[in-house]
Amino acid sequence: MKKLTYLSLFTASIVMIGFTSCGSPQSDSSGEEEETVVEMAEEMPVEEEETIVDIAVGSPDHSTLVTALSTAGLVETLSGDGPFTVFAPTNAAFEALPEGTVESLLAPEGKEQLTAILTYHVVAGNVMAADLSDGQVVKTLNGQEITVSISDGKVMINGASVTTADLSGSNGVIHVIDGVLLPE
């Protein structure tokens, strides 16, 4: 038991010597104390790139589209990995539809037709404006095709003009259009 006590005291003494020597300032040969300064880097939050849905939500010109995507249950899908290319009609494009059309599409009984219309605006892949060519036919997520026409540098999709191109998100790209594309 005495050996255990001596061993414990010896170990405690070694530990105390170690603590006191680590805490003592070291001096250089000039006799001046050296000060150690530790700078803490401020942790910057990592910003995630916005999805195409986030971009639409942040646009005051796409509130009708965002409401329609939510009603159709497509927000989660279009927030997924993708990549997706969305031809995004503006609020004015929806307002140009015949009176009562938007309201009937947003009603519960219009969900199937609304989903067909919205998926007609989406193409699988990340298609930038430079990738489009005059006369190009592109298959949409609803299975039907849209036609690209380019004249004098103006890009049109089924007759709707692309007013803003190449809004890139983490999961695809948006091209703003001035009309609502209606499948056959």
PDB file of N, CA, C and O in Angstrom, residues 124-177:
ATOM      1  N   ALA A 124     -35.092  18.036 -69.097  1.00  0.00           N
ATOM      2  CA  ALA A 124     -34.022  17.389 -68.328  1.00  0.00           C
ATOM      3  C   ALA A 124     -32.681  17.876 -68.861  1.00  0.00           C
ATOM      4  O   ALA A 124     -32.481  18.021 -70.060  1.00  0.00           O
ATOM      5  N   GLY A 125     -31.768  18.177 -67.957  1.00  0.00           N
ATOM      6  CA  GLY A 125     -30.436  18.626 -68.337  1.00  0.00           C
ATOM      7  C   GLY A 125     -30.253  20.113 -68.100  1.00  0.00           C
ATOM      8  O   GLY A 125     -31.194  20.835 -67.772  1.00  0.00           O
ATOM      9  N   ASN A 126     -29.039  20.538 -68.255  1.00  0.00           N
ATOM     10  CA  ASN A 126     -28.653  21.931 -68.035  1.00  0.00           C
ATOM     11  C   ASN A 126     -28.421  22.566 -69.410  1.00  0.00           C
ATOM     12  O   ASN A 126     -27.325  22.516 -69.940  1.00  0.00           O
ATOM     13  N   VAL A 127     -29.478  23.127 -69.995  1.00  0.00           N
ATOM     14  CA  VAL A 127     -29.412  23.665 -71.354  1.00  0.00           C
ATOM     15  C   VAL A 127     -29.241  25.178 -71.299  1.00  0.00           C
ATOM     16  O   VAL A 127     -30.171  25.905 -70.949  1.00  0.00           O
ATOM     17  N   MET A 128     -28.067  25.634 -71.639  1.00  0.00           N
ATOM     18  CA  MET A 128     -27.786  27.069 -71.664  1.00  0.00           C
ATOM     19  C   MET A 128     -28.259  27.640 -72.997  1.00  0.00           C
ATOM     20  O   MET A 128     -28.447  26.899 -73.969  1.00  0.00           O
ATOM     21  N   ALA A 129     -28.438  28.955 -73.067  1.00  0.00           N
ATOM     22  CA  ALA A 129     -28.915  29.602 -74.290  1.00  0.00           C
ATOM     23  C   ALA A 129     -27.998  29.293 -75.469  1.00  0.00           C
ATOM     24  O   ALA A 129     -28.473  29.076 -76.592  1.00  0.00           O
ATOM     25  N   ALA A 130     -26.706  29.238 -75.235  1.00  0.00           N
ATOM     26  CA  ALA A 130     -25.750  28.956 -76.306  1.00  0.00           C
ATOM     27  C   ALA A 130     -25.906  27.540 -76.861  1.00  0.00           C
ATOM     28  O   ALA A 130     -25.453  27.244 -77.973  1.00  0.00           O
ATOM     29  N   ASP A 131     -26.570  26.658 -76.097  1.00  0.00           N
ATOM     30  CA  ASP A 131     -26.783  25.279 -76.535  1.00  0.00           C
ATOM     31  C   ASP A 131     -27.989  25.146 -77.455  1.00  0.00           C
ATOM     32  O   ASP A 131     -28.195  24.092 -78.060  1.00  0.00           O
ATOM     33  N   LEU A 132     -28.817  26.187 -77.530  1.00  0.00           N
ATOM     34  CA  LEU A 132     -30.034  26.146 -78.335  1.00  0.00           C
ATOM     35  C   LEU A 132     -29.730  26.535 -79.774  1.00  0.00           C
ATOM     36  O   LEU A 132     -28.871  27.379 -80.033  1.00  0.00           O
ATOM     37  N   SER A 133     -30.459  25.920 -80.701  1.00  0.00           N
ATOM     38  CA  SER A 133     -30.272  26.257 -82.112  1.00  0.00           C
ATOM     39  C   SER A 133     -31.629  26.391 -82.794  1.00  0.00           C
ATOM     40  O   SER A 133     -32.625  25.810 -82.349  1.00  0.00           O
ATOM     41  N   ASP A 134     -31.638  27.156 -83.861  1.00  0.00           N
ATOM     42  CA  ASP A 134     -32.871  27.403 -84.600  1.00  0.00           C
ATOM     43  C   ASP A 134     -33.435  26.088 -85.141  1.00  0.00           C
ATOM     44  O   ASP A 134     -32.718  25.302 -85.755  1.00  0.00           O
ATOM     45  N   GLY A 135     -34.711  25.854 -84.878  1.00  0.00           N
ATOM     46  CA  GLY A 135     -35.380  24.642 -85.340  1.00  0.00           C
ATOM     47  C   GLY A 135     -35.217  23.449 -84.422  1.00  0.00           C
ATOM     48  O   GLY A 135     -35.782  22.372 -84.679  1.00  0.00           O
ATOM     49  N   GLN A 136     -34.465  23.602 -83.368  1.00  0.00           N
ATOM     50  CA  GLN A 136     -34.226  22.498 -82.435  1.00  0.00           C
ATOM     51  C   GLN A 136     -35.542  22.074 -81.777  1.00  0.00           C
ATOM     52  O   GLN A 136     -36.357  22.901 -81.384  1.00  0.00           O
ATOM     53  N   VAL A 137     -35.734  20.787 -81.663  1.00  0.00           N
ATOM     54  CA  VAL A 137     -36.911  20.226 -80.998  1.00  0.00           C
ATOM     55  C   VAL A 137     -36.416  19.530 -79.737  1.00  0.00           C
ATOM     56  O   VAL A 137     -35.485  18.721 -79.782  1.00  0.00           O
ATOM     57  N   VAL A 138     -37.035  19.876 -78.616  1.00  0.00           N
ATOM     58  CA  VAL A 138     -36.574  19.381 -77.321  1.00  0.00           C
ATOM     59  C   VAL A 138     -37.738  18.704 -76.591  1.00  0.00           C
ATOM     60  O   VAL A 138     -38.836  19.251 -76.513  1.00  0.00           O
ATOM     61  N   LYS A 139     -37.469  17.520 -76.066  1.00  0.00           N
ATOM     62  CA  LYS A 139     -38.488  16.786 -75.307  1.00  0.00           C
ATOM     63  C   LYS A 139     -38.562  17.327 -73.884  1.00  0.00           C
ATOM     64  O   LYS A 139     -37.544  17.510 -73.223  1.00  0.00           O
ATOM     65  N   THR A 140     -39.769  17.586 -73.407  1.00  0.00           N
ATOM     66  CA  THR A 140     -39.982  18.116 -72.055  1.00  0.00           C
ATOM     67  C   THR A 140     -40.275  16.977 -71.080  1.00  0.00           C
ATOM     68  O   THR A 140     -40.465  15.825 -71.492  1.00  0.00           O
ATOM     69  N   LEU A 141     -40.348  17.319 -69.805  1.00  0.00           N
ATOM     70  CA  LEU A 141     -40.603  16.299 -68.787  1.00  0.00           C
ATOM     71  C   LEU A 141     -42.000  15.699 -68.888  1.00  0.00           C
ATOM     72  O   LEU A 141     -42.235  14.613 -68.369  1.00  0.00           O
ATOM     73  N   ASN A 142     -42.932  16.382 -69.552  1.00  0.00           N
ATOM     74  CA  ASN A 142     -44.259  15.775 -69.676  1.00  0.00           C
ATOM     75  C   ASN A 142     -44.348  14.857 -70.890  1.00  0.00           C
ATOM     76  O   ASN A 142     -45.395  14.295 -71.172  1.00  0.00           O
ATOM     77  N   GLY A 143     -43.232  14.700 -71.624  1.00  0.00           N
ATOM     78  CA  GLY A 143     -43.190  13.780 -72.747  1.00  0.00           C
ATOM     79  C   GLY A 143     -43.419  14.428 -74.096  1.00  0.00           C
ATOM     80  O   GLY A 143     -43.141  13.813 -75.127  1.00  0.00           O
ATOM     81  N   GLN A 144     -43.942  15.635 -74.124  1.00  0.00           N
ATOM     82  CA  GLN A 144     -44.164  16.329 -75.388  1.00  0.00           C
ATOM     83  C   GLN A 144     -42.945  17.188 -75.738  1.00  0.00           C
ATOM     84  O   GLN A 144     -42.065  17.382 -74.913  1.00  0.00           O
ATOM     85  N   GLU A 145     -42.937  17.691 -76.955  1.00  0.00           N
ATOM     86  CA  GLU A 145     -41.784  18.445 -77.432  1.00  0.00           C
ATOM     87  C   GLU A 145     -42.106  19.924 -77.583  1.00  0.00           C
ATOM     88  O   GLU A 145     -43.244  20.303 -77.858  1.00  0.00           O
ATOM     89  N   ILE A 146     -41.062  20.742 -77.415  1.00  0.00           N
ATOM     90  CA  ILE A 146     -41.137  22.171 -77.683  1.00  0.00           C
ATOM     91  C   ILE A 146     -40.154  22.477 -78.803  1.00  0.00           C
ATOM     92  O   ILE A 146     -39.201  21.725 -79.024  1.00  0.00           O
ATOM     93  N   THR A 147     -40.400  23.571 -79.515  1.00  0.00           N
ATOM     94  CA  THR A 147     -39.545  23.933 -80.636  1.00  0.00           C
ATOM     95  C   THR A 147     -38.881  25.279 -80.373  1.00  0.00           C
ATOM     96  O   THR A 147     -39.526  26.241 -79.962  1.00  0.00           O
ATOM     97  N   VAL A 148     -37.583  25.316 -80.622  1.00  0.00           N
ATOM     98  CA  VAL A 148     -36.784  26.519 -80.457  1.00  0.00           C
ATOM     99  C   VAL A 148     -36.687  27.215 -81.812  1.00  0.00           C
ATOM    100  O   VAL A 148     -36.464  26.567 -82.837  1.00  0.00           O
ATOM    101  N   SER A 149     -36.870  28.538 -81.807  1.00  0.00           N
ATOM    102  CA  SER A 149     -36.589  29.306 -83.018  1.00  0.00           C
ATOM    103  C   SER A 149     -35.726  30.496 -82.631  1.00  0.00           C
ATOM    104  O   SER A 149     -35.896  31.084 -81.567  1.00  0.00           O
ATOM    105  N   ILE A 150     -34.777  30.789 -83.490  1.00  0.00           N
ATOM    106  CA  ILE A 150     -33.853  31.894 -83.235  1.00  0.00           C
ATOM    107  C   ILE A 150     -33.809  32.756 -84.493  1.00  0.00           C
ATOM    108  O   ILE A 150     -33.540  32.258 -85.587  1.00  0.00           O
ATOM    109  N   SER A 151     -34.102  34.034 -84.310  1.00  0.00           N
ATOM    110  CA  SER A 151     -34.068  34.966 -85.426  1.00  0.00           C
ATOM    111  C   SER A 151     -33.502  36.292 -84.943  1.00  0.00           C
ATOM    112  O   SER A 151     -33.987  36.851 -83.946  1.00  0.00           O
ATOM    113  N   ASP A 152     -32.486  36.781 -85.630  1.00  0.00           N
ATOM    114  CA  ASP A 152     -31.828  38.033 -85.268  1.00  0.00           C
ATOM    115  C   ASP A 152     -31.391  38.050 -83.803  1.00  0.00           C
ATOM    116  O   ASP A 152     -31.527  39.056 -83.101  1.00  0.00           O
ATOM    117  N   GLY A 153     -30.923  36.908 -83.320  1.00  0.00           N
ATOM    118  CA  GLY A 153     -30.443  36.806 -81.945  1.00  0.00           C
ATOM    119  C   GLY A 153     -31.539  36.653 -80.906  1.00  0.00           C
ATOM    120  O   GLY A 153     -31.247  36.520 -79.722  1.00  0.00           O
ATOM    121  N   LYS A 154     -32.786  36.664 -81.341  1.00  0.00           N
ATOM    122  CA  LYS A 154     -33.921  36.534 -80.411  1.00  0.00           C
ATOM    123  C   LYS A 154     -34.336  35.061 -80.353  1.00  0.00           C
ATOM    124  O   LYS A 154     -34.634  34.452 -81.376  1.00  0.00           O
ATOM    125  N   VAL A 155     -34.334  34.514 -79.122  1.00  0.00           N
ATOM    126  CA  VAL A 155     -34.682  33.111 -78.918  1.00  0.00           C
ATOM    127  C   VAL A 155     -36.149  33.019 -78.515  1.00  0.00           C
ATOM    128  O   VAL A 155     -36.622  33.758 -77.646  1.00  0.00           O
ATOM    129  N   MET A 156     -36.849  32.078 -79.167  1.00  0.00           N
ATOM    130  CA  MET A 156     -38.258  31.851 -78.846  1.00  0.00           C
ATOM    131  C   MET A 156     -38.478  30.361 -78.617  1.00  0.00           C
ATOM    132  O   MET A 156     -37.832  29.526 -79.251  1.00  0.00           O
ATOM    133  N   ILE A 157     -39.374  30.079 -77.699  1.00  0.00           N
ATOM    134  CA  ILE A 157     -39.762  28.707 -77.396  1.00  0.00           C
ATOM    135  C   ILE A 157     -41.256  28.604 -77.691  1.00  0.00           C
ATOM    136  O   ILE A 157     -42.075  29.234 -77.005  1.00  0.00           O
ATOM    137  N   ASN A 158     -41.617  27.840 -78.721  1.00  0.00           N
ATOM    138  CA  ASN A 158     -43.031  27.733 -79.138  1.00  0.00           C
ATOM    139  C   ASN A 158     -43.695  29.101 -79.266  1.00  0.00           C
ATOM    140  O   ASN A 158     -44.853  29.271 -78.904  1.00  0.00           O
ATOM    141  N   GLY A 159     -42.985  30.084 -79.702  1.00  0.00           N
ATOM    142  CA  GLY A 159     -43.541  31.416 -79.901  1.00  0.00           C
ATOM    143  C   GLY A 159     -43.388  32.361 -78.722  1.00  0.00           C
ATOM    144  O   GLY A 159     -43.625  33.561 -78.853  1.00  0.00           O
ATOM    145  N   ALA A 160     -43.015  31.872 -77.569  1.00  0.00           N
ATOM    146  CA  ALA A 160     -42.787  32.729 -76.393  1.00  0.00           C
ATOM    147  C   ALA A 160     -41.331  33.185 -76.412  1.00  0.00           C
ATOM    148  O   ALA A 160     -40.419  32.374 -76.591  1.00  0.00           O
ATOM    149  N   SER A 161     -41.109  34.471 -76.235  1.00  0.00           N
ATOM    150  CA  SER A 161     -39.752  35.018 -76.265  1.00  0.00           C
ATOM    151  C   SER A 161     -39.024  34.782 -74.954  1.00  0.00           C
ATOM    152  O   SER A 161     -39.596  34.942 -73.870  1.00  0.00           O
ATOM    153  N   VAL A 162     -37.747  34.426 -75.089  1.00  0.00           N
ATOM    154  CA  VAL A 162     -36.880  34.337 -73.914  1.00  0.00           C
ATOM    155  C   VAL A 162     -36.432  35.765 -73.620  1.00  0.00           C
ATOM    156  O   VAL A 162     -35.752  36.387 -74.422  1.00  0.00           O
ATOM    157  N   THR A 163     -36.842  36.288 -72.456  1.00  0.00           N
ATOM    158  CA  THR A 163     -36.519  37.676 -72.103  1.00  0.00           C
ATOM    159  C   THR A 163     -35.267  37.770 -71.242  1.00  0.00           C
ATOM    160  O   THR A 163     -34.583  38.785 -71.250  1.00  0.00           O
ATOM    161  N   THR A 164     -34.979  36.728 -70.485  1.00  0.00           N
ATOM    162  CA  THR A 164     -33.751  36.639 -69.677  1.00  0.00           C
ATOM    163  C   THR A 164     -33.283  35.198 -69.747  1.00  0.00           C
ATOM    164  O   THR A 164     -34.059  34.281 -69.482  1.00  0.00           O
ATOM    165  N   ALA A 165     -32.025  35.006 -70.096  1.00  0.00           N
ATOM    166  CA  ALA A 165     -31.497  33.654 -70.260  1.00  0.00           C
ATOM    167  C   ALA A 165     -30.425  33.350 -69.223  1.00  0.00           C
ATOM    168  O   ALA A 165     -29.825  34.247 -68.638  1.00  0.00           O
ATOM    169  N   ASP A 166     -30.235  32.059 -69.025  1.00  0.00           N
ATOM    170  CA  ASP A 166     -29.094  31.532 -68.253  1.00  0.00           C
ATOM    171  C   ASP A 166     -29.033  31.972 -66.798  1.00  0.00           C
ATOM    172  O   ASP A 166     -27.961  32.318 -66.289  1.00  0.00           O
ATOM    173  N   LEU A 167     -30.148  31.929 -66.096  1.00  0.00           N
ATOM    174  CA  LEU A 167     -30.123  32.154 -64.641  1.00  0.00           C
ATOM    175  C   LEU A 167     -29.750  30.820 -64.010  1.00  0.00           C
ATOM    176  O   LEU A 167     -30.580  29.927 -63.881  1.00  0.00           O
ATOM    177  N   SER A 168     -28.485  30.682 -63.648  1.00  0.00           N
ATOM    178  CA  SER A 168     -27.971  29.396 -63.173  1.00  0.00           C
ATOM    179  C   SER A 168     -28.220  29.188 -61.693  1.00  0.00           C
ATOM    180  O   SER A 168     -28.023  30.082 -60.879  1.00  0.00           O
ATOM    181  N   GLY A 169     -28.623  27.974 -61.363  1.00  0.00           N
ATOM    182  CA  GLY A 169     -28.788  27.547 -59.983  1.00  0.00           C
ATOM    183  C   GLY A 169     -27.962  26.301 -59.743  1.00  0.00           C
ATOM    184  O   GLY A 169     -27.294  25.798 -60.653  1.00  0.00           O
ATOM    185  N   SER A 170     -28.020  25.803 -58.541  1.00  0.00           N
ATOM    186  CA  SER A 170     -27.226  24.630 -58.186  1.00  0.00           C
ATOM    187  C   SER A 170     -27.705  23.365 -58.895  1.00  0.00           C
ATOM    188  O   SER A 170     -26.953  22.409 -59.027  1.00  0.00           O
ATOM    189  N   ASN A 171     -28.951  23.371 -59.348  1.00  0.00           N
ATOM    190  CA  ASN A 171     -29.498  22.168 -59.971  1.00  0.00           C
ATOM    191  C   ASN A 171     -30.068  22.420 -61.363  1.00  0.00           C
ATOM    192  O   ASN A 171     -30.919  21.683 -61.829  1.00  0.00           O
ATOM    193  N   GLY A 172     -29.608  23.487 -62.011  1.00  0.00           N
ATOM    194  CA  GLY A 172     -30.090  23.730 -63.366  1.00  0.00           C
ATOM    195  C   GLY A 172     -30.064  25.191 -63.740  1.00  0.00           C
ATOM    196  O   GLY A 172     -29.356  25.996 -63.135  1.00  0.00           O
ATOM    197  N   VAL A 173     -30.868  25.500 -64.743  1.00  0.00           N
ATOM    198  CA  VAL A 173     -30.882  26.856 -65.292  1.00  0.00           C
ATOM    199  C   VAL A 173     -32.319  27.269 -65.601  1.00  0.00           C
ATOM    200  O   VAL A 173     -33.160  26.427 -65.916  1.00  0.00           O
ATOM    201  N   ILE A 174     -32.573  28.569 -65.482  1.00  0.00           N
ATOM    202  CA  ILE A 174     -33.880  29.140 -65.812  1.00  0.00           C
ATOM    203  C   ILE A 174     -33.698  30.098 -66.980  1.00  0.00           C
ATOM    204  O   ILE A 174     -32.751  30.881 -67.018  1.00  0.00           O
ATOM    205  N   HIS A 175     -34.658  30.018 -67.915  1.00  0.00           N
ATOM    206  CA  HIS A 175     -34.781  30.996 -68.984  1.00  0.00           C
ATOM    207  C   HIS A 175     -36.163  31.620 -68.806  1.00  0.00           C
ATOM    208  O   HIS A 175     -37.175  30.905 -68.851  1.00  0.00           O
ATOM    209  N   VAL A 176     -36.225  32.912 -68.576  1.00  0.00           N
ATOM    210  CA  VAL A 176     -37.492  33.605 -68.369  1.00  0.00           C
ATOM    211  C   VAL A 176     -38.157  33.803 -69.731  1.00  0.00           C
ATOM    212  O   VAL A 176     -37.508  34.253 -70.682  1.00  0.00           O
ATOM    213  N   ILE A 177     -39.456  33.461 -69.812  1.00  0.00           N
ATOM    214  CA  ILE A 177     -40.193  33.627 -71.067  1.00  0.00           C
ATOM    215  C   ILE A 177     -41.435  34.485 -70.830  1.00  0.00           C
ATOM    216  O   ILE A 177     -41.940  34.577 -69.713  1.00  0.00           O
TER     217      ILE A 177
END
